[in-house]
Amino acid sequence: MPKRRLAEQVVQRLSRLPYLTERVPAEVGKLPQFTVDNYLRADQCGIVFCILCQCMGTAVTDPKTKEQFQSGTEFEAAIQGS
């Protein structure tokens, strides 16, 4: 079975769970990573499921610590591991 199809099946099964959410409204004037963080933070999740392709995203600077990350994905992985 192709990896992408397997990933789709896993996401479909997980999305039937009542506590799973990925709904994040767009907020004008805010960077996407920090809009997501207002609604869903990786360090508050029991499971983080991430599918990466050719790049991980765009550079992000943590507004609290001023630490720089190559992407929002790297930022989320860092806070998940802390």
PDB file of N, CA and C in Angstrom:
ATOM      1  N   MET A   1       0.850  -1.179   0.000  1.00  0.00           N
ATOM      2  CA  MET A   1       0.000   0.000   0.000  1.00  0.00           C
ATOM      3  C   MET A   1       0.894   1.240   0.000  1.00  0.00           C
ATOM      4  N   PRO A   2       0.630   2.191  -0.899  1.00  0.00           N
ATOM      5  CA  PRO A   2       1.436   3.418  -0.908  1.00  0.00           C
ATOM      6  C   PRO A   2       1.351   4.149   0.435  1.00  0.00           C
ATOM      7  N   LYS A   3       2.448   4.793   0.811  1.00  0.00           N
ATOM      8  CA  LYS A   3       2.513   5.492   2.098  1.00  0.00           C
ATOM      9  C   LYS A   3       1.442   6.561   2.227  1.00  0.00           C
ATOM     10  N   ARG A   4       1.190   7.278   1.137  1.00  0.00           N
ATOM     11  CA  ARG A   4       0.194   8.354   1.204  1.00  0.00           C
ATOM     12  C   ARG A   4      -1.197   7.792   1.496  1.00  0.00           C
ATOM     13  N   ARG A   5      -1.538   6.669   0.879  1.00  0.00           N
ATOM     14  CA  ARG A   5      -2.856   6.060   1.111  1.00  0.00           C
ATOM     15  C   ARG A   5      -2.970   5.580   2.559  1.00  0.00           C
ATOM     16  N   LEU A   6      -1.906   5.002   3.075  1.00  0.00           N
ATOM     17  CA  LEU A   6      -1.899   4.562   4.462  1.00  0.00           C
ATOM     18  C   LEU A   6      -2.086   5.756   5.406  1.00  0.00           C
ATOM     19  N   ALA A   7      -1.397   6.854   5.115  1.00  0.00           N
ATOM     20  CA  ALA A   7      -1.537   8.065   5.931  1.00  0.00           C
ATOM     21  C   ALA A   7      -2.974   8.580   5.882  1.00  0.00           C
ATOM     22  N   GLU A   8      -3.594   8.564   4.714  1.00  0.00           N
ATOM     23  CA  GLU A   8      -4.983   9.007   4.580  1.00  0.00           C
ATOM     24  C   GLU A   8      -5.911   8.150   5.442  1.00  0.00           C
ATOM     25  N   GLN A   9      -5.686   6.852   5.450  1.00  0.00           N
ATOM     26  CA  GLN A   9      -6.517   5.958   6.253  1.00  0.00           C
ATOM     27  C   GLN A   9      -6.354   6.241   7.750  1.00  0.00           C
ATOM     28  N   VAL A  10      -5.120   6.485   8.177  1.00  0.00           N
ATOM     29  CA  VAL A  10      -4.874   6.793   9.584  1.00  0.00           C
ATOM     30  C   VAL A  10      -5.576   8.093   9.968  1.00  0.00           C
ATOM     31  N   VAL A  11      -5.453   9.114   9.132  1.00  0.00           N
ATOM     32  CA  VAL A  11      -6.095  10.402   9.409  1.00  0.00           C
ATOM     33  C   VAL A  11      -7.610  10.235   9.451  1.00  0.00           C
ATOM     34  N   GLN A  12      -8.163   9.479   8.538  1.00  0.00           N
ATOM     35  CA  GLN A  12      -9.618   9.262   8.532  1.00  0.00           C
ATOM     36  C   GLN A  12     -10.074   8.579   9.821  1.00  0.00           C
ATOM     37  N   ARG A  13      -9.322   7.589  10.264  1.00  0.00           N
ATOM     38  CA  ARG A  13      -9.686   6.890  11.499  1.00  0.00           C
ATOM     39  C   ARG A  13      -9.562   7.816  12.706  1.00  0.00           C
ATOM     40  N   LEU A  14      -8.485   8.578  12.766  1.00  0.00           N
ATOM     41  CA  LEU A  14      -8.293   9.490  13.887  1.00  0.00           C
ATOM     42  C   LEU A  14      -9.335  10.596  13.898  1.00  0.00           C
ATOM     43  N   SER A  15      -9.757  11.054  12.722  1.00  0.00           N
ATOM     44  CA  SER A  15     -10.705  12.172  12.656  1.00  0.00           C
ATOM     45  C   SER A  15     -12.081  11.798  13.172  1.00  0.00           C
ATOM     46  N   ARG A  16     -12.356  10.522  13.333  1.00  0.00           N
ATOM     47  CA  ARG A  16     -13.638  10.095  13.891  1.00  0.00           C
ATOM     48  C   ARG A  16     -13.648  10.172  15.422  1.00  0.00           C
ATOM     49  N   LEU A  17     -12.479  10.375  16.007  1.00  0.00           N
ATOM     50  CA  LEU A  17     -12.402  10.497  17.457  1.00  0.00           C
ATOM     51  C   LEU A  17     -13.007  11.842  17.866  1.00  0.00           C
ATOM     52  N   PRO A  18     -13.770  11.871  18.942  1.00  0.00           N
ATOM     53  CA  PRO A  18     -14.495  13.103  19.296  1.00  0.00           C
ATOM     54  C   PRO A  18     -13.617  14.271  19.739  1.00  0.00           C
ATOM     55  N   TYR A  19     -12.407  14.018  20.165  1.00  0.00           N
ATOM     56  CA  TYR A  19     -11.565  15.094  20.697  1.00  0.00           C
ATOM     57  C   TYR A  19     -10.543  15.607  19.694  1.00  0.00           C
ATOM     58  N   LEU A  20     -10.556  15.103  18.490  1.00  0.00           N
ATOM     59  CA  LEU A  20      -9.584  15.537  17.486  1.00  0.00           C
ATOM     60  C   LEU A  20     -10.079  16.803  16.796  1.00  0.00           C
ATOM     61  N   THR A  21      -9.209  17.775  16.668  1.00  0.00           N
ATOM     62  CA  THR A  21      -9.588  19.006  15.973  1.00  0.00           C
ATOM     63  C   THR A  21      -8.433  19.502  15.118  1.00  0.00           C
ATOM     64  N   GLU A  22      -8.770  20.080  14.020  1.00  0.00           N
ATOM     65  CA  GLU A  22      -7.780  20.750  13.189  1.00  0.00           C
ATOM     66  C   GLU A  22      -8.371  22.037  12.629  1.00  0.00           C
ATOM     67  N   ARG A  23      -9.419  22.504  13.240  1.00  0.00           N
ATOM     68  CA  ARG A  23     -10.087  23.705  12.765  1.00  0.00           C
ATOM     69  C   ARG A  23      -9.434  24.944  13.376  1.00  0.00           C
ATOM     70  N   VAL A  24      -8.766  25.677  12.539  1.00  0.00           N
ATOM     71  CA  VAL A  24      -8.117  26.908  12.980  1.00  0.00           C
ATOM     72  C   VAL A  24      -8.535  28.005  12.010  1.00  0.00           C
ATOM     73  N   PRO A  25      -9.264  29.013  12.495  1.00  0.00           N
ATOM     74  CA  PRO A  25      -9.703  30.080  11.594  1.00  0.00           C
ATOM     75  C   PRO A  25      -8.542  30.975  11.168  1.00  0.00           C
ATOM     76  N   ALA A  26      -8.660  31.518   9.980  1.00  0.00           N
ATOM     77  CA  ALA A  26      -7.658  32.478   9.512  1.00  0.00           C
ATOM     78  C   ALA A  26      -7.804  33.774  10.301  1.00  0.00           C
ATOM     79  N   GLU A  27      -6.686  34.387  10.648  1.00  0.00           N
ATOM     80  CA  GLU A  27      -6.708  35.665  11.352  1.00  0.00           C
ATOM     81  C   GLU A  27      -5.876  36.665  10.565  1.00  0.00           C
ATOM     82  N   VAL A  28      -6.508  37.724  10.131  1.00  0.00           N
ATOM     83  CA  VAL A  28      -5.834  38.737   9.328  1.00  0.00           C
ATOM     84  C   VAL A  28      -4.772  39.448  10.152  1.00  0.00           C
ATOM     85  N   GLY A  29      -3.600  39.618   9.563  1.00  0.00           N
ATOM     86  CA  GLY A  29      -2.537  40.382  10.207  1.00  0.00           C
ATOM     87  C   GLY A  29      -1.651  39.583  11.139  1.00  0.00           C
ATOM     88  N   LYS A  30      -1.915  38.283  11.282  1.00  0.00           N
ATOM     89  CA  LYS A  30      -1.084  37.453  12.148  1.00  0.00           C
ATOM     90  C   LYS A  30      -0.346  36.423  11.305  1.00  0.00           C
ATOM     91  N   LEU A  31       0.858  36.063  11.753  1.00  0.00           N
ATOM     92  CA  LEU A  31       1.599  35.015  11.073  1.00  0.00           C
ATOM     93  C   LEU A  31       0.879  33.680  11.285  1.00  0.00           C
ATOM     94  N   PRO A  32       0.801  32.845  10.249  1.00  0.00           N
ATOM     95  CA  PRO A  32       0.050  31.592  10.359  1.00  0.00           C
ATOM     96  C   PRO A  32       0.460  30.712  11.539  1.00  0.00           C
ATOM     97  N   GLN A  33       1.742  30.587  11.808  1.00  0.00           N
ATOM     98  CA  GLN A  33       2.191  29.706  12.887  1.00  0.00           C
ATOM     99  C   GLN A  33       1.616  30.128  14.233  1.00  0.00           C
ATOM    100  N   PHE A  34       1.576  31.414  14.490  1.00  0.00           N
ATOM    101  CA  PHE A  34       1.114  31.884  15.789  1.00  0.00           C
ATOM    102  C   PHE A  34      -0.410  31.905  15.878  1.00  0.00           C
ATOM    103  N   THR A  35      -1.090  31.972  14.726  1.00  0.00           N
ATOM    104  CA  THR A  35      -2.536  31.781  14.714  1.00  0.00           C
ATOM    105  C   THR A  35      -2.851  30.356  15.122  1.00  0.00           C
ATOM    106  N   VAL A  36      -2.152  29.395  14.548  1.00  0.00           N
ATOM    107  CA  VAL A  36      -2.336  27.986  14.908  1.00  0.00           C
ATOM    108  C   VAL A  36      -2.058  27.793  16.395  1.00  0.00           C
ATOM    109  N   ASP A  37      -0.976  28.374  16.892  1.00  0.00           N
ATOM    110  CA  ASP A  37      -0.602  28.214  18.303  1.00  0.00           C
ATOM    111  C   ASP A  37      -1.675  28.724  19.258  1.00  0.00           C
ATOM    112  N   ASN A  38      -2.456  29.716  18.837  1.00  0.00           N
ATOM    113  CA  ASN A  38      -3.526  30.226  19.695  1.00  0.00           C
ATOM    114  C   ASN A  38      -4.634  29.194  19.896  1.00  0.00           C
ATOM    115  N   TYR A  39      -4.769  28.258  18.955  1.00  0.00           N
ATOM    116  CA  TYR A  39      -5.859  27.295  18.998  1.00  0.00           C
ATOM    117  C   TYR A  39      -5.401  25.869  19.289  1.00  0.00           C
ATOM    118  N   LEU A  40      -4.185  25.552  18.902  1.00  0.00           N
ATOM    119  CA  LEU A  40      -3.720  24.169  19.029  1.00  0.00           C
ATOM    120  C   LEU A  40      -2.202  24.159  19.090  1.00  0.00           C
ATOM    121  N   ARG A  41      -1.655  23.766  20.238  1.00  0.00           N
ATOM    122  CA  ARG A  41      -0.203  23.721  20.394  1.00  0.00           C
ATOM    123  C   ARG A  41       0.246  22.271  20.454  1.00  0.00           C
ATOM    124  N   ALA A  42       1.341  21.982  19.771  1.00  0.00           N
ATOM    125  CA  ALA A  42       1.858  20.620  19.729  1.00  0.00           C
ATOM    126  C   ALA A  42       2.182  20.082  21.115  1.00  0.00           C
ATOM    127  N   ASP A  43       2.624  20.946  22.019  1.00  0.00           N
ATOM    128  CA  ASP A  43       2.978  20.478  23.363  1.00  0.00           C
ATOM    129  C   ASP A  43       1.756  20.166  24.219  1.00  0.00           C
ATOM    130  N   GLN A  44       0.550  20.437  23.707  1.00  0.00           N
ATOM    131  CA  GLN A  44      -0.673  20.113  24.420  1.00  0.00           C
ATOM    132  C   GLN A  44      -1.421  18.954  23.768  1.00  0.00           C
ATOM    133  N   CYS A  45      -0.786  18.307  22.805  1.00  0.00           N
ATOM    134  CA  CYS A  45      -1.406  17.203  22.069  1.00  0.00           C
ATOM    135  C   CYS A  45      -0.859  15.860  22.536  1.00  0.00           C
ATOM    136  N   GLY A  46      -1.728  14.870  22.557  1.00  0.00           N
ATOM    137  CA  GLY A  46      -1.291  13.517  22.863  1.00  0.00           C
ATOM    138  C   GLY A  46      -0.628  12.867  21.671  1.00  0.00           C
ATOM    139  N   ILE A  47      -1.077  13.234  20.478  1.00  0.00           N
ATOM    140  CA  ILE A  47      -0.534  12.693  19.231  1.00  0.00           C
ATOM    141  C   ILE A  47      -0.295  13.852  18.272  1.00  0.00           C
ATOM    142  N   VAL A  48       0.865  13.882  17.666  1.00  0.00           N
ATOM    143  CA  VAL A  48       1.148  14.844  16.605  1.00  0.00           C
ATOM    144  C   VAL A  48       1.460  14.031  15.360  1.00  0.00           C
ATOM    145  N   PHE A  49       0.634  14.190  14.340  1.00  0.00           N
ATOM    146  CA  PHE A  49       0.775  13.450  13.092  1.00  0.00           C
ATOM    147  C   PHE A  49       1.164  14.444  12.020  1.00  0.00           C
ATOM    148  N   CYS A  50       2.319  14.258  11.426  1.00  0.00           N
ATOM    149  CA  CYS A  50       2.850  15.230  10.487  1.00  0.00           C
ATOM    150  C   CYS A  50       3.293  14.534   9.202  1.00  0.00           C
ATOM    151  N   ILE A  51       2.835  15.042   8.071  1.00  0.00           N
ATOM    152  CA  ILE A  51       3.257  14.526   6.774  1.00  0.00           C
ATOM    153  C   ILE A  51       4.101  15.606   6.117  1.00  0.00           C
ATOM    154  N   LEU A  52       5.343  15.284   5.806  1.00  0.00           N
ATOM    155  CA  LEU A  52       6.258  16.246   5.183  1.00  0.00           C
ATOM    156  C   LEU A  52       6.522  15.837   3.746  1.00  0.00           C
ATOM    157  N   CYS A  53       6.724  16.819   2.912  1.00  0.00           N
ATOM    158  CA  CYS A  53       7.015  16.552   1.506  1.00  0.00           C
ATOM    159  C   CYS A  53       8.409  17.068   1.187  1.00  0.00           C
ATOM    160  N   GLN A  54       8.505  18.107   0.389  1.00  0.00           N
ATOM    161  CA  GLN A  54       9.806  18.600  -0.038  1.00  0.00           C
ATOM    162  C   GLN A  54      10.383  19.666   0.878  1.00  0.00           C
ATOM    163  N   CYS A  55       9.557  20.326   1.650  1.00  0.00           N
ATOM    164  CA  CYS A  55      10.078  21.337   2.567  1.00  0.00           C
ATOM    165  C   CYS A  55       9.222  21.349   3.830  1.00  0.00           C
ATOM    166  N   MET A  56       9.754  21.917   4.878  1.00  0.00           N
ATOM    167  CA  MET A  56       9.059  21.933   6.159  1.00  0.00           C
ATOM    168  C   MET A  56       8.304  23.229   6.399  1.00  0.00           C
ATOM    169  N   GLY A  57       8.419  24.203   5.556  1.00  0.00           N
ATOM    170  CA  GLY A  57       7.713  25.459   5.757  1.00  0.00           C
ATOM    171  C   GLY A  57       8.639  26.654   5.719  1.00  0.00           C
ATOM    172  N   THR A  58       8.218  27.718   6.371  1.00  0.00           N
ATOM    173  CA  THR A  58       8.997  28.955   6.368  1.00  0.00           C
ATOM    174  C   THR A  58       9.548  29.244   7.758  1.00  0.00           C
ATOM    175  N   ALA A  59      10.563  30.066   7.801  1.00  0.00           N
ATOM    176  CA  ALA A  59      11.246  30.395   9.061  1.00  0.00           C
ATOM    177  C   ALA A  59      10.296  31.045  10.056  1.00  0.00           C
ATOM    178  N   VAL A  60      10.512  30.731  11.335  1.00  0.00           N
ATOM    179  CA  VAL A  60       9.679  31.240  12.426  1.00  0.00           C
ATOM    180  C   VAL A  60      10.589  31.654  13.572  1.00  0.00           C
ATOM    181  N   THR A  61      10.258  32.772  14.215  1.00  0.00           N
ATOM    182  CA  THR A  61      10.952  33.202  15.429  1.00  0.00           C
ATOM    183  C   THR A  61       9.953  33.170  16.572  1.00  0.00           C
ATOM    184  N   ASP A  62      10.281  32.459  17.635  1.00  0.00           N
ATOM    185  CA  ASP A  62       9.411  32.389  18.805  1.00  0.00           C
ATOM    186  C   ASP A  62       9.326  33.784  19.418  1.00  0.00           C
ATOM    187  N   PRO A  63       8.120  34.355  19.514  1.00  0.00           N
ATOM    188  CA  PRO A  63       8.001  35.725  20.023  1.00  0.00           C
ATOM    189  C   PRO A  63       8.380  35.851  21.499  1.00  0.00           C
ATOM    190  N   LYS A  64       8.301  34.769  22.253  1.00  0.00           N
ATOM    191  CA  LYS A  64       8.626  34.829  23.676  1.00  0.00           C
ATOM    192  C   LYS A  64      10.123  34.735  23.928  1.00  0.00           C
ATOM    193  N   THR A  65      10.772  33.762  23.258  1.00  0.00           N
ATOM    194  CA  THR A  65      12.194  33.514  23.535  1.00  0.00           C
ATOM    195  C   THR A  65      13.114  34.130  22.492  1.00  0.00           C
ATOM    196  N   LYS A  66      12.549  34.538  21.372  1.00  0.00           N
ATOM    197  CA  LYS A  66      13.297  35.079  20.220  1.00  0.00           C
ATOM    198  C   LYS A  66      14.173  34.010  19.548  1.00  0.00           C
ATOM    199  N   GLU A  67      13.973  32.745  19.920  1.00  0.00           N
ATOM    200  CA  GLU A  67      14.720  31.658  19.272  1.00  0.00           C
ATOM    201  C   GLU A  67      14.218  31.494  17.843  1.00  0.00           C
ATOM    202  N   GLN A  68      15.150  31.268  16.915  1.00  0.00           N
ATOM    203  CA  GLN A  68      14.797  31.139  15.512  1.00  0.00           C
ATOM    204  C   GLN A  68      14.736  29.667  15.115  1.00  0.00           C
ATOM    205  N   PHE A  69      13.734  29.349  14.298  1.00  0.00           N
ATOM    206  CA  PHE A  69      13.535  27.998  13.788  1.00  0.00           C
ATOM    207  C   PHE A  69      13.455  28.060  12.269  1.00  0.00           C
ATOM    208  N   GLN A  70      13.893  27.000  11.614  1.00  0.00           N
ATOM    209  CA  GLN A  70      13.861  26.967  10.148  1.00  0.00           C
ATOM    210  C   GLN A  70      12.439  26.924   9.615  1.00  0.00           C
ATOM    211  N   SER A  71      11.501  26.447  10.437  1.00  0.00           N
ATOM    212  CA  SER A  71      10.112  26.362   9.994  1.00  0.00           C
ATOM    213  C   SER A  71       9.189  26.227  11.194  1.00  0.00           C
ATOM    214  N   GLY A  72       7.895  26.401  10.937  1.00  0.00           N
ATOM    215  CA  GLY A  72       6.903  26.174  11.974  1.00  0.00           C
ATOM    216  C   GLY A  72       6.901  24.727  12.431  1.00  0.00           C
ATOM    217  N   THR A  73       7.190  23.817  11.514  1.00  0.00           N
ATOM    218  CA  THR A  73       7.260  22.396  11.869  1.00  0.00           C
ATOM    219  C   THR A  73       8.382  22.148  12.860  1.00  0.00           C
ATOM    220  N   GLU A  74       9.531  22.736  12.612  1.00  0.00           N
ATOM    221  CA  GLU A  74      10.648  22.590  13.553  1.00  0.00           C
ATOM    222  C   GLU A  74      10.300  23.214  14.907  1.00  0.00           C
ATOM    223  N   PHE A  75       9.630  24.354  14.882  1.00  0.00           N
ATOM    224  CA  PHE A  75       9.192  25.019  16.108  1.00  0.00           C
ATOM    225  C   PHE A  75       8.247  24.112  16.899  1.00  0.00           C
ATOM    226  N   GLU A  76       7.267  23.522  16.234  1.00  0.00           N
ATOM    227  CA  GLU A  76       6.318  22.640  16.901  1.00  0.00           C
ATOM    228  C   GLU A  76       7.010  21.398  17.462  1.00  0.00           C
ATOM    229  N   ALA A  77       7.959  20.851  16.708  1.00  0.00           N
ATOM    230  CA  ALA A  77       8.703  19.689  17.194  1.00  0.00           C
ATOM    231  C   ALA A  77       9.512  20.049  18.422  1.00  0.00           C
ATOM    232  N   ALA A  78      10.063  21.242  18.441  1.00  0.00           N
ATOM    233  CA  ALA A  78      10.873  21.685  19.589  1.00  0.00           C
ATOM    234  C   ALA A  78      10.010  21.847  20.837  1.00  0.00           C
ATOM    235  N   ILE A  79       8.828  22.435  20.700  1.00  0.00           N
ATOM    236  CA  ILE A  79       7.985  22.604  21.887  1.00  0.00           C
ATOM    237  C   ILE A  79       7.358  21.279  22.309  1.00  0.00           C
ATOM    238  N   GLN A  80       7.138  20.377  21.368  1.00  0.00           N
ATOM    239  CA  GLN A  80       6.610  19.056  21.703  1.00  0.00           C
ATOM    240  C   GLN A  80       7.630  18.282  22.524  1.00  0.00           C
ATOM    241  N   GLY A  81       8.895  18.424  22.187  1.00  0.00           N
ATOM    242  CA  GLY A  81       9.958  17.693  22.879  1.00  0.00           C
ATOM    243  C   GLY A  81      10.367  18.307  24.194  1.00  0.00           C
ATOM    244  N   SER A  82       9.917  19.530  24.486  1.00  0.00           N
ATOM    245  CA  SER A  82      10.362  20.203  25.720  1.00  0.00           C
ATOM    246  C   SER A  82       9.594  19.740  26.935  1.00  0.00           C
TER     247      SER A  82
END
